Coordinates of C-alpha atoms and ligand atoms in Angstrom, one line a residue:
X187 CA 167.6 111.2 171.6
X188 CA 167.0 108.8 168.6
X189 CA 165.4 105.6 168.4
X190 CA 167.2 102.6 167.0
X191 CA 167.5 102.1 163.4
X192 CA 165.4 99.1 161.7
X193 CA 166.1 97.1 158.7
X194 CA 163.5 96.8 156.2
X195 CA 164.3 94.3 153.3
X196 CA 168.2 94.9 154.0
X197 CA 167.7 98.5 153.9
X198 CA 168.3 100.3 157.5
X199 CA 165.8 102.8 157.6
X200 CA 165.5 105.6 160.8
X201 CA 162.3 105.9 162.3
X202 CA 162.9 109.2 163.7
X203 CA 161.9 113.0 162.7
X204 CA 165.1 114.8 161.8
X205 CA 165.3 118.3 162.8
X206 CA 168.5 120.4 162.6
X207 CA 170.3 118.2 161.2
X208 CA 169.6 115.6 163.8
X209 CA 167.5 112.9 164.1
X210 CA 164.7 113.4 166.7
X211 CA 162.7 110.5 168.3
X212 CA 159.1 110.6 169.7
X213 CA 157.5 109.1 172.5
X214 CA 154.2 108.5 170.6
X215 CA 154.7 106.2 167.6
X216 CA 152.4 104.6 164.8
X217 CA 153.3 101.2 162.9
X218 CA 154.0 101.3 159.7
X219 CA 152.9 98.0 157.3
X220 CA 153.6 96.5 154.2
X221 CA 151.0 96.6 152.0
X222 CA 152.1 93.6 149.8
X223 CA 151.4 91.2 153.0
X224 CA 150.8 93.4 156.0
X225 CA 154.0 92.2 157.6
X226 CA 155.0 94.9 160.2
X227 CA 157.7 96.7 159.1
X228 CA 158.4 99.2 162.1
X229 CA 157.1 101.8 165.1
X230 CA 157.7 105.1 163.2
X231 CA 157.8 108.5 165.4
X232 CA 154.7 110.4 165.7
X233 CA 155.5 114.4 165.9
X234 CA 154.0 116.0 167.9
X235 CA 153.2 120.2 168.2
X236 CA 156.7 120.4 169.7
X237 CA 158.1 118.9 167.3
X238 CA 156.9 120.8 164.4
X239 CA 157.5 123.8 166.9
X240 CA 161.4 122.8 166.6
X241 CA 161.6 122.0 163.0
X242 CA 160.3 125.8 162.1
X243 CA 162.4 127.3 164.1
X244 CA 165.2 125.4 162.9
X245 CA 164.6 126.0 159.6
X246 CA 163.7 129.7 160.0
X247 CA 167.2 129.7 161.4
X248 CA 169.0 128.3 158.8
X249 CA 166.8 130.4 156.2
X250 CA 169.4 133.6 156.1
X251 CA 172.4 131.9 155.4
X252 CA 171.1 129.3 153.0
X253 CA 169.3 131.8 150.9
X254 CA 172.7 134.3 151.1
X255 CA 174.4 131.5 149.6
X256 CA 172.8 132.0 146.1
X257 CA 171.9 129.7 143.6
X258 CA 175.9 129.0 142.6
X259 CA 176.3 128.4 146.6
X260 CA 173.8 125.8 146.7
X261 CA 174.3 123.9 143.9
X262 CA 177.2 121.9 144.9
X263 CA 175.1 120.7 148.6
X264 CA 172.2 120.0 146.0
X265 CA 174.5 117.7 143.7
X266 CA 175.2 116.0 146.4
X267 CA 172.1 115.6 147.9
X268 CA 171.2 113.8 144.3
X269 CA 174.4 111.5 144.4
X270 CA 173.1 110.6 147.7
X271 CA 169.9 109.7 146.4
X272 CA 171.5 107.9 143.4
X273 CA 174.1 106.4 145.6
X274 CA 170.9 104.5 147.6
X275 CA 168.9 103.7 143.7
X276 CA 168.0 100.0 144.8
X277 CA 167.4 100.9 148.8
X278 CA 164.8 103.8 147.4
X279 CA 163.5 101.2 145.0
X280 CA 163.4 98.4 147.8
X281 CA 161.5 100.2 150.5
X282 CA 158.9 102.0 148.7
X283 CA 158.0 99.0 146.9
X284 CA 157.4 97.2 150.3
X285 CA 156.3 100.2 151.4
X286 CA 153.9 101.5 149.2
X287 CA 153.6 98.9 146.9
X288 CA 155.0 100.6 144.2
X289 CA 156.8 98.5 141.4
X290 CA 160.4 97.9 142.1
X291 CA 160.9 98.0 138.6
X292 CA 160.1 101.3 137.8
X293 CA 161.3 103.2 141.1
X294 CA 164.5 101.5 139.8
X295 CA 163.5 102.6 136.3
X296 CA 161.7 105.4 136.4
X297 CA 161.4 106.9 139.8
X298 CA 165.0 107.1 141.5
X299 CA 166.4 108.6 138.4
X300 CA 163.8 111.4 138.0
X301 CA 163.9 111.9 142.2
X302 CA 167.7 112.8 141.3
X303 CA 166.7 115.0 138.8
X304 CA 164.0 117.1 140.7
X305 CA 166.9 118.3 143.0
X306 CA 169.5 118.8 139.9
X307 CA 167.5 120.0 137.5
X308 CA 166.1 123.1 139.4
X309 CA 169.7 123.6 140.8
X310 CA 171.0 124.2 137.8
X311 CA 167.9 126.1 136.4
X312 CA 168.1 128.6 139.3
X313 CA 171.7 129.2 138.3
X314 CA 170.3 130.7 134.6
X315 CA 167.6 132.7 136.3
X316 CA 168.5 136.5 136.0
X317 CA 167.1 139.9 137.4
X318 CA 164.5 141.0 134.7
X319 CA 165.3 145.0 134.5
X320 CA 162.2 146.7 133.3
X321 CA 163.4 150.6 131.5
X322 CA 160.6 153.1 131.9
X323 CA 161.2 156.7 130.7
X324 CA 161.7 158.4 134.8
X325 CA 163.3 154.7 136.4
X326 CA 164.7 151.6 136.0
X327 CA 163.0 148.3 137.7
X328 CA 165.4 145.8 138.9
X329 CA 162.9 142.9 139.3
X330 CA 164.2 140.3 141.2
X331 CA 163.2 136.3 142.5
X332 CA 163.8 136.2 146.3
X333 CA 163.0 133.2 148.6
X334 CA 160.3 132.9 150.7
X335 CA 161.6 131.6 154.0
X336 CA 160.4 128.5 155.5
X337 CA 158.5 126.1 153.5
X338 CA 156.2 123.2 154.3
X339 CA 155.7 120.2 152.0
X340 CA 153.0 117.8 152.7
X341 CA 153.6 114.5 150.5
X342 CA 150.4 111.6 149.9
X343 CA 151.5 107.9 150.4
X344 CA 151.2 107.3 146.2
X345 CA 154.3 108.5 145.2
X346 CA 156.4 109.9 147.9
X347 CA 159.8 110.1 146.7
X348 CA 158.9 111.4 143.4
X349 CA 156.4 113.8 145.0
X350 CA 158.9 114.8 147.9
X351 CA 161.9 115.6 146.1
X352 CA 159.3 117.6 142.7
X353 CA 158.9 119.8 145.6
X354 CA 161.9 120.1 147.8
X355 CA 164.3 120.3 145.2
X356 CA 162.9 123.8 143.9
X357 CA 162.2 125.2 146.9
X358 CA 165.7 124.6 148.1
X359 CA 167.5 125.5 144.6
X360 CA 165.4 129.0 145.1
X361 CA 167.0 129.7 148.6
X362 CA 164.1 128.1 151.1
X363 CA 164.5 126.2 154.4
X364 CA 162.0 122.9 153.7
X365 CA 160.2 121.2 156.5
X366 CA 159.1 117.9 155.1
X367 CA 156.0 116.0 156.1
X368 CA 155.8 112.3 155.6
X369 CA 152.8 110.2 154.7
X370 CA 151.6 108.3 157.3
X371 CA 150.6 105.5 155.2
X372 CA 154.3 104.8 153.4
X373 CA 156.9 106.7 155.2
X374 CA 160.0 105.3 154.7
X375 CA 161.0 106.4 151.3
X376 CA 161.3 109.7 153.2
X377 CA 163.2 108.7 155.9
X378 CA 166.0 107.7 153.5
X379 CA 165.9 110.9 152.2
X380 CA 166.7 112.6 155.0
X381 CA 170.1 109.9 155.0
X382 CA 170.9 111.9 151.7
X383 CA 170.4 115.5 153.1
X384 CA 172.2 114.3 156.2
X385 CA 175.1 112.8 154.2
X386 CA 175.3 115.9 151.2
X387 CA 176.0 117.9 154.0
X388 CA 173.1 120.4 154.2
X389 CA 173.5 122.4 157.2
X390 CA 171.2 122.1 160.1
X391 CA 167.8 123.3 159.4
X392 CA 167.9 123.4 155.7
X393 CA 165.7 120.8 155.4
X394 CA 163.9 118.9 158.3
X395 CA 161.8 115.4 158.0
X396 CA 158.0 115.0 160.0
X397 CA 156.5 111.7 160.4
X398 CA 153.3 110.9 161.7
X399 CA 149.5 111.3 160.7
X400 CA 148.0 114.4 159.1
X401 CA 145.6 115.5 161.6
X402 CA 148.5 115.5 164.2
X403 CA 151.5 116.5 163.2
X404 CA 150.3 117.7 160.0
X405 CA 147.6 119.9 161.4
X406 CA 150.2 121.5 163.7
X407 CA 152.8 122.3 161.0
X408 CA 150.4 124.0 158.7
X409 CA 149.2 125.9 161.3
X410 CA 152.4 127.6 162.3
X411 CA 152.3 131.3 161.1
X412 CA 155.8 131.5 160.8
X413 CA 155.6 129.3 157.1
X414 CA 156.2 131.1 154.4
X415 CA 154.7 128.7 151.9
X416 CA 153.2 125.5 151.9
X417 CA 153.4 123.1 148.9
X418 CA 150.7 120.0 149.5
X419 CA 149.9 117.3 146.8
X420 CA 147.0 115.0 148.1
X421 CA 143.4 115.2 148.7
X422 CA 140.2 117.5 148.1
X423 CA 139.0 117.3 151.5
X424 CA 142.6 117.8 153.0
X425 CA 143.4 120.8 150.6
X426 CA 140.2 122.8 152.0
X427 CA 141.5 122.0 155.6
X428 CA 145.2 123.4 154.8
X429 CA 144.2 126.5 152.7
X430 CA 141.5 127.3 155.3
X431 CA 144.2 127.1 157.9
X432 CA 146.6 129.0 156.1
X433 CA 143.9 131.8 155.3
X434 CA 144.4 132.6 159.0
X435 CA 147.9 133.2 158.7
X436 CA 147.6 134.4 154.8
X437 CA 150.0 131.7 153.9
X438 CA 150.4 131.0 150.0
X439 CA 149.2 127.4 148.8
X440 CA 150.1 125.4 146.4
X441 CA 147.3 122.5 146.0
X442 CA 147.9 119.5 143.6
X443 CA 144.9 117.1 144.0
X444 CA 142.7 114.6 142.8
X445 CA 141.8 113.9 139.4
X446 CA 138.8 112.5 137.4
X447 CA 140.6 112.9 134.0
X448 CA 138.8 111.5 130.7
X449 CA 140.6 108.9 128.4
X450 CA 138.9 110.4 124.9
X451 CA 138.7 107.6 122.2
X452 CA 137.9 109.6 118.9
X453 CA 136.7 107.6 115.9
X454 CA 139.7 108.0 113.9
X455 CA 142.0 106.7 116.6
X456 CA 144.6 104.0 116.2
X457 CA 142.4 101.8 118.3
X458 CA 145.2 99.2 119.4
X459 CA 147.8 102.4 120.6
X460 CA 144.8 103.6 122.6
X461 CA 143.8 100.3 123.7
X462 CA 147.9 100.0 125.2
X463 CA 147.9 103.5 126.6
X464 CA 143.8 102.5 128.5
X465 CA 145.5 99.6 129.9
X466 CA 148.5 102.1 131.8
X467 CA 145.6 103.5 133.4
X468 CA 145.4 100.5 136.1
X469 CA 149.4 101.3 136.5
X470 CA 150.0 101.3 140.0
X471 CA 147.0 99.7 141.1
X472 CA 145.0 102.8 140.1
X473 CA 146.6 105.0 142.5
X474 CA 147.7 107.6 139.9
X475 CA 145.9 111.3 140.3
X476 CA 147.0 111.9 136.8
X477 CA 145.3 108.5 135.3
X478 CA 142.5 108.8 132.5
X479 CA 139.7 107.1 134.5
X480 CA 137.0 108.0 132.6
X481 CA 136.9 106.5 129.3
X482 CA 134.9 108.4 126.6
X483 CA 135.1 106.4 123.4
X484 CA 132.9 106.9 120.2
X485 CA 130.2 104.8 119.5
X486 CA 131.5 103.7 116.2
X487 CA 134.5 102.0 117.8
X488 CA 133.5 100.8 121.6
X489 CA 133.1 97.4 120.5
X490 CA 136.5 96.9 119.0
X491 CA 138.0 99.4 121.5
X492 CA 136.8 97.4 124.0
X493 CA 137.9 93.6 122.8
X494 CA 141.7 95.5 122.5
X495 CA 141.1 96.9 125.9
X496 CA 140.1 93.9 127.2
X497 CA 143.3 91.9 125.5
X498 CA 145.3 94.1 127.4
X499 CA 143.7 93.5 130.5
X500 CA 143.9 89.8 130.4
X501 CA 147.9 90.2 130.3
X502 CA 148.1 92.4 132.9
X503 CA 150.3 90.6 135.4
X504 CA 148.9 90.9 139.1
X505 CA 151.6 90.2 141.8
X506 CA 153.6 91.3 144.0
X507 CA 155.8 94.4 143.5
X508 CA 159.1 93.5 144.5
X509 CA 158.3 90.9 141.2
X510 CA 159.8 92.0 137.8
X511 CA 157.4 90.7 136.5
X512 CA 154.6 92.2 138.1
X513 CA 152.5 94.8 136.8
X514 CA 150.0 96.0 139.4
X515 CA 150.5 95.7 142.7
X516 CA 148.7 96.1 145.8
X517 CA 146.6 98.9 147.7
X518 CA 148.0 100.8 149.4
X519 CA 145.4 100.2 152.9
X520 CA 142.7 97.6 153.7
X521 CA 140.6 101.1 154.5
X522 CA 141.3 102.2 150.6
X523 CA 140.3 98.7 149.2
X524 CA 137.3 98.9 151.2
X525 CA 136.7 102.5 149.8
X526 CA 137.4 101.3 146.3
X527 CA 135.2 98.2 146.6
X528 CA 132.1 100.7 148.2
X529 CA 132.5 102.7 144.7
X530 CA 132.1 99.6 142.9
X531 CA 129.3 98.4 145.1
X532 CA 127.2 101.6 144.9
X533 CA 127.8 101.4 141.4
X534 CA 126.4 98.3 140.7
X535 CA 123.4 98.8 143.0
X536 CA 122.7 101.8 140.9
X537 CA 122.4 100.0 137.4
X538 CA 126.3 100.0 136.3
X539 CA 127.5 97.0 134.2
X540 CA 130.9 95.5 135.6
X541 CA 132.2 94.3 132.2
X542 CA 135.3 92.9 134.0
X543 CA 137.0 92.8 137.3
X544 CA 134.9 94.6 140.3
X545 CA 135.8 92.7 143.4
X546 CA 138.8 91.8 144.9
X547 CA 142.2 90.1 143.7
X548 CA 143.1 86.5 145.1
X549 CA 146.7 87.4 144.9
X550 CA 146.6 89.2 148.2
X551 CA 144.5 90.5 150.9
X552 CA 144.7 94.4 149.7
X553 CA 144.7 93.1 146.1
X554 CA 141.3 94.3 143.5
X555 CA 140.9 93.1 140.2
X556 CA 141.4 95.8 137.1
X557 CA 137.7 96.7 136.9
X558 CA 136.0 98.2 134.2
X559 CA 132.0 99.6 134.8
X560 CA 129.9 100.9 131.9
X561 CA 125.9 101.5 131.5
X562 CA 126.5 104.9 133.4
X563 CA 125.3 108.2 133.8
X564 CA 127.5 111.1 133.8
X565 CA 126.1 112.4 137.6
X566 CA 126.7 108.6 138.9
X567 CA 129.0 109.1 141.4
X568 CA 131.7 106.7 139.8
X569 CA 131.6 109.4 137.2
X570 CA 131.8 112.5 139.3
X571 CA 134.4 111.2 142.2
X572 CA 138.1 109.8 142.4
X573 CA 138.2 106.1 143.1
X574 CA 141.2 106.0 142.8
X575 CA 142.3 102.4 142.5
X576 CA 142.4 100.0 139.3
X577 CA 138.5 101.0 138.3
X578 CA 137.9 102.5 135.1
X579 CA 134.2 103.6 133.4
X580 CA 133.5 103.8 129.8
X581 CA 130.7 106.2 128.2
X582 CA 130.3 106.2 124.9
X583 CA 129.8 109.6 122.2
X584 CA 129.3 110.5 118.9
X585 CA 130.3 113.9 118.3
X586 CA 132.9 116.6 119.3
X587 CA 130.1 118.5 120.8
X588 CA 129.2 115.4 123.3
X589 CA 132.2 114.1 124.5
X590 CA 133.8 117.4 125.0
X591 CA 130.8 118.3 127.5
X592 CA 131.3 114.6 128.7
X593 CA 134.9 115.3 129.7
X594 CA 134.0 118.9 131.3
X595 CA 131.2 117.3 133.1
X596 CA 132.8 116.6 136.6
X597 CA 134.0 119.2 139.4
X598 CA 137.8 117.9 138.6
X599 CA 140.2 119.3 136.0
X600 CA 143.7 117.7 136.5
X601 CA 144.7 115.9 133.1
X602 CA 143.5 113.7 130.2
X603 CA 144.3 112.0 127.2
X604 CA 142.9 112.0 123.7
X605 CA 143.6 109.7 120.8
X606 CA 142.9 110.5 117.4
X607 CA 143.9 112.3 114.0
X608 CA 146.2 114.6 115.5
X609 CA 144.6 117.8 114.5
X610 CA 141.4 116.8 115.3
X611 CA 142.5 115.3 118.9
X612 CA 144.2 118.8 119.2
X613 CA 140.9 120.3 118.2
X614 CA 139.0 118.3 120.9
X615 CA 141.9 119.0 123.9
X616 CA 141.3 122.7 123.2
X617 CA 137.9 122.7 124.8
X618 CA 138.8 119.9 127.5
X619 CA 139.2 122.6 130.4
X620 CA 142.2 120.2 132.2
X621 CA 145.5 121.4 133.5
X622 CA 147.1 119.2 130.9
X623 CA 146.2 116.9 128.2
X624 CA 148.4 114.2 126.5
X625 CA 147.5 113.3 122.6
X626 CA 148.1 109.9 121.4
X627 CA 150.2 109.5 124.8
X628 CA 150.4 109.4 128.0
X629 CA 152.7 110.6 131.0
X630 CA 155.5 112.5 129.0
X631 CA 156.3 115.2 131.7
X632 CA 159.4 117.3 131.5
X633 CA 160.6 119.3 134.7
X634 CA 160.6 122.9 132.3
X635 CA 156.7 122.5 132.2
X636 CA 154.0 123.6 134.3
X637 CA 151.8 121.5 135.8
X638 CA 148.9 121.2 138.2
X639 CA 144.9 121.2 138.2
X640 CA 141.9 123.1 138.0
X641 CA 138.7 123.6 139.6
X642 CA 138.7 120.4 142.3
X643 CA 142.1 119.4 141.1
X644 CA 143.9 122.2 142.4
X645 CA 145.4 126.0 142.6
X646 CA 148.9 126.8 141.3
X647 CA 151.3 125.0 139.1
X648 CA 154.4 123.7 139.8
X649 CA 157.0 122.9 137.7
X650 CA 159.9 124.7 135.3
X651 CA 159.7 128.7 135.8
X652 CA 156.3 128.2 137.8
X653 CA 158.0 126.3 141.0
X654 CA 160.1 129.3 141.2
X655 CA 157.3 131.9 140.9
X656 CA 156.0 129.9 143.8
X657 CA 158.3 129.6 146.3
X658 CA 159.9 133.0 145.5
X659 CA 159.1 136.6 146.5
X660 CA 158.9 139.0 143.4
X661 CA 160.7 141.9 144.7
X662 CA 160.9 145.2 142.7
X663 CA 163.9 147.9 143.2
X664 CA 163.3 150.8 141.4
X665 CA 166.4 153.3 140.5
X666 CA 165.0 156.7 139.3
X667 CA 166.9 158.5 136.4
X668 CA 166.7 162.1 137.6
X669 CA 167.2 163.2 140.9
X670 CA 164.2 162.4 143.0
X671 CA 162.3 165.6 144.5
X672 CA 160.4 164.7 147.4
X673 CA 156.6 166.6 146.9
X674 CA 153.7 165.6 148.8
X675 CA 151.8 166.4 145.2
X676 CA 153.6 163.6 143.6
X677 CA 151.3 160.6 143.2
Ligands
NAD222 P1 145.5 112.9 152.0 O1 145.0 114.3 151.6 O2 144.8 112.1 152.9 O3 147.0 113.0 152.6 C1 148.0 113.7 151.9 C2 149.0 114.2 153.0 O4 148.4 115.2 153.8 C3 149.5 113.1 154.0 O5 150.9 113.4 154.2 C4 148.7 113.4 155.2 O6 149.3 113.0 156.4 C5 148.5 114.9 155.1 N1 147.4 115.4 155.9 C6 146.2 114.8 156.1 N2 145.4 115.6 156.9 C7 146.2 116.8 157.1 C8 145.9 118.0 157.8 N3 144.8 118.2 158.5 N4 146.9 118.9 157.9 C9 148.0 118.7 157.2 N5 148.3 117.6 156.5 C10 147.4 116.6 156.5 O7 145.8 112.3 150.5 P2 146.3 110.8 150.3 O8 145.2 109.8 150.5 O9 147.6 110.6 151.0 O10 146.7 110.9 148.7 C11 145.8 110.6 147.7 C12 145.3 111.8 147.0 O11 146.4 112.6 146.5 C13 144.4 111.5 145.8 O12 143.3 112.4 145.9 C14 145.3 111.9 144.7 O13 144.7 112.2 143.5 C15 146.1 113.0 145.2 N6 147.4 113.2 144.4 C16 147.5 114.2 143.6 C17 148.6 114.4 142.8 C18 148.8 115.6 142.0 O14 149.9 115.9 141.5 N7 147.7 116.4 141.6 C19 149.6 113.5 142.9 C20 149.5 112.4 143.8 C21 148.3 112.2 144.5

């Protein structure tokens, strides 16, 4: 049975599970809400253990055929599970903006056309991937990529298209069944996707949509032994739930998570490129793991640094998202604004300098102001943990030596900037130990590359050749070259 369809901003939206190749209702629902306004937007289904009972066994159904397929077999259902997505461009850009309050104008720009390209690009790079035959002098290793089986990938509320189909799109280009779980918080963007699958044809099972909250119908799908890998992005304190979970059942992890990242001003920077790339950082009303939150800027320069900064700031247009014009939008949940505005608070109470912004944003209810807090110490807590909305510090340095250990100085390790002489920012990124690190830029990513966090930020990359050593068994035939003598004394 499915529930009726619902129309969000002109865009009809199911607000059912889909489960081989069907759309699945539940009896329990939760509401889903715009953040822009909190206007309702609809009663989404809540799964339940049966339901992420059916959706594994669906997909470990469909895992056989969809894997013997090969890559050449699946890249025509993957095309046209892109032209579906590419077909729907402004619905996508629509409903997550009044869903999640992302901008409309880059879903349209940005984010639809590099969703498309998460499920083409790995289709078409699993097509060049080749046995790797290894020649030793008494066999010949034939080294192959198999799929896993049945995947599960768990999607935050921040960016859930982009983050849904990063994921999916390599673990179905490699030959894996993907059960999909929603986030709770801006779910919609999801349910459309499940349109595309539906509409490219993917047989039943291939890929499956959850909705409803983590500790439900997440808990339950993680839990199911009969996963074969699971692929979450989101946060710390989730992470340790799932991988302890699948401990039990030894199932592989992939964890992308929070970040702390440092913004490095170096004293030979192009002050008013660094000053535009610090005010990106409030992009998406802070709600960016891979934003440079903590700005590390050298003594010699904060003052100007910080008038450029501040420049920037003043321009920043605060609106609503469905707004061209707009260039931060809202939070995501009253509960995060209130977790946002508690950093702040705590902060203040313990001797930090709001030098602007720091409470909320009259445009809207779930609206803060771009914040920035200096006069800190590097264990403050503003320091140490994600806020993650528009709330950046500044610490100052004056040498390699001190802002390096500045930028090492958290429990985090997911990206970072630094802006400088190009050799010397080069020097300085070396001994940042970061996943990634952008000089004199920020946020060129390119799907051949790896990336992911360490320490607190994460295990595993994903990405290029590194999604496919992921969600792939490395299997190893060997072919001797003489005739094999069976001997109990050979080793
Ligand atoms: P979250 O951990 O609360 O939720 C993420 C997902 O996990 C949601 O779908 C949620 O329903 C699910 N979940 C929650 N509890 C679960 C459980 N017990 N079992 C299984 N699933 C469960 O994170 P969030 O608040 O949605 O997202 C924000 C976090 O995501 C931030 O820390 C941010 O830095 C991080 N993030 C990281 C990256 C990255 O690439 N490293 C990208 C985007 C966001």
């Amino acid at each position: 049975m499915s529930a009726p369809r619902f129309d969000v901003a002109g865009v009809s939206v199911s607000p059912d599970h889909y489960i081989d190749g069907r759309r699945v209702a539940s009896d329990d629902t939760f509401a889903c809400v715009s953040p822009i306004d909190q206007t309702p937007l609809g009663d989404i289904a809540s799964g339940s253990a049966a339901h992420t009972d059916a959706a594994v066994t669906s997909a470990a159904r469909a895992f056989s055929a969809w894997a013997a397929l090969g890559a050449p077999g699946r890249l025509p259902y993957l095309q046209r599970f892109a032209d579906a997505i590419g077909r729907r461009a402004e619905a996508f850009a629509v409903l997550e903006s009044v869903d999640a309050g992302v901008l409309r104008s880059r879903m349209a720009h940005g984010v639809v056309p590099r969703a498309m390209q998460n499920i083409t690009w790995f289709a078409e790079h699993a097509m060049t991937l080749q046995d790797r035959v290894i020649e030793t002098p008494q066999a010949r290793h034939l080294v192959r990529h198999d799929p896993a089986g049945v995947v599960a990938v768990i999607t935050p509320w921040n960016a859930p298209l982009m983050l849904a189909t990063w994921k999916i799109g390599p673990a179905l280009a490699s030959g894996n069944t993907v059960v999909l779980k929603a986030p709770e918080w801006a779910p919609l963007t999801s349910s459309l996707l499940a349109d595309c699958a539906h509409e490219a044809g993917l047989p039943p099972g291939v890929f499956q949509l959850l909705q409803g909250p983590g500790n439900v119908t997440g808990a339950a799908l993680v839990s199911d032994a009969r996963l074969a890998r699971i692929s979450f992005t989101g946060s710390v304190a989730t992470a340790k739930w799932i991988a302890t979970t699948a401990a039990a059942n030894l199932v592989p992890c992939s964890l992308e998570l929070g970040g702390k990242s440092a913004f490095i001003v170096l004293a030979d920077a192009d002050l008013d490129a660094a000053a535009a790339t610090a005010g990106l950082m409030y992009r998406n009303a802070g709600q960016v793991c891979l934003a440079g939150t903590r700005l590390l800027v050298h003594a010699d320069v904060v003052r100007a640094f910080t008038d450029k900064l501040r420049a920037q700031v003043e321009r920043l247009v605060v609106g609503d998202p469905r707004d061209g014009a707009t260039e931060i939008g809202p939070i995501i949940h009253l509960r995060q604004l209130e977790r946002v505005q508690g950093f702040v608070d705590r902060a203040v109470a313990g001797g930090a300098r709001v030098v602007w912004g720091g409470t909320r944003h009259p445009f809207g209810a779930q609206y803060f102001a771009p914040t920035l807090l200096t006069d800190l110490r590097q264990h403050d807590e503003i320091v140490q943990q994600e806020v993650f909305g528009p709330v950046l510090t500044l610490q100052t340095f004056v040498g390699d030596d001190e802002v390096v250990e500045l930028a090492n100085g958290t429990d985090y390790g997911l990206g970072g900037v630094c802006y400088g002489d190009e050799a010397h920012a080069i020097a300085v990124a070396q001994r940042v130990r970061t996943g990634f690190l952008w000089i004199n830029s920020f946020g060129i990513r390119d799907l051949a590359a790896p990336f992911g966090g360490i320490k607190r930020s994460g295990i595993g990359r994903e990405g290029g050749d590194w999604s496919f050593e992921f969600f792939c068994d490395v299997k190893d035939v060997i072919v001797p070259k003489q005739p094999f003598k069976a001997s109990f004394s050979h080793r």
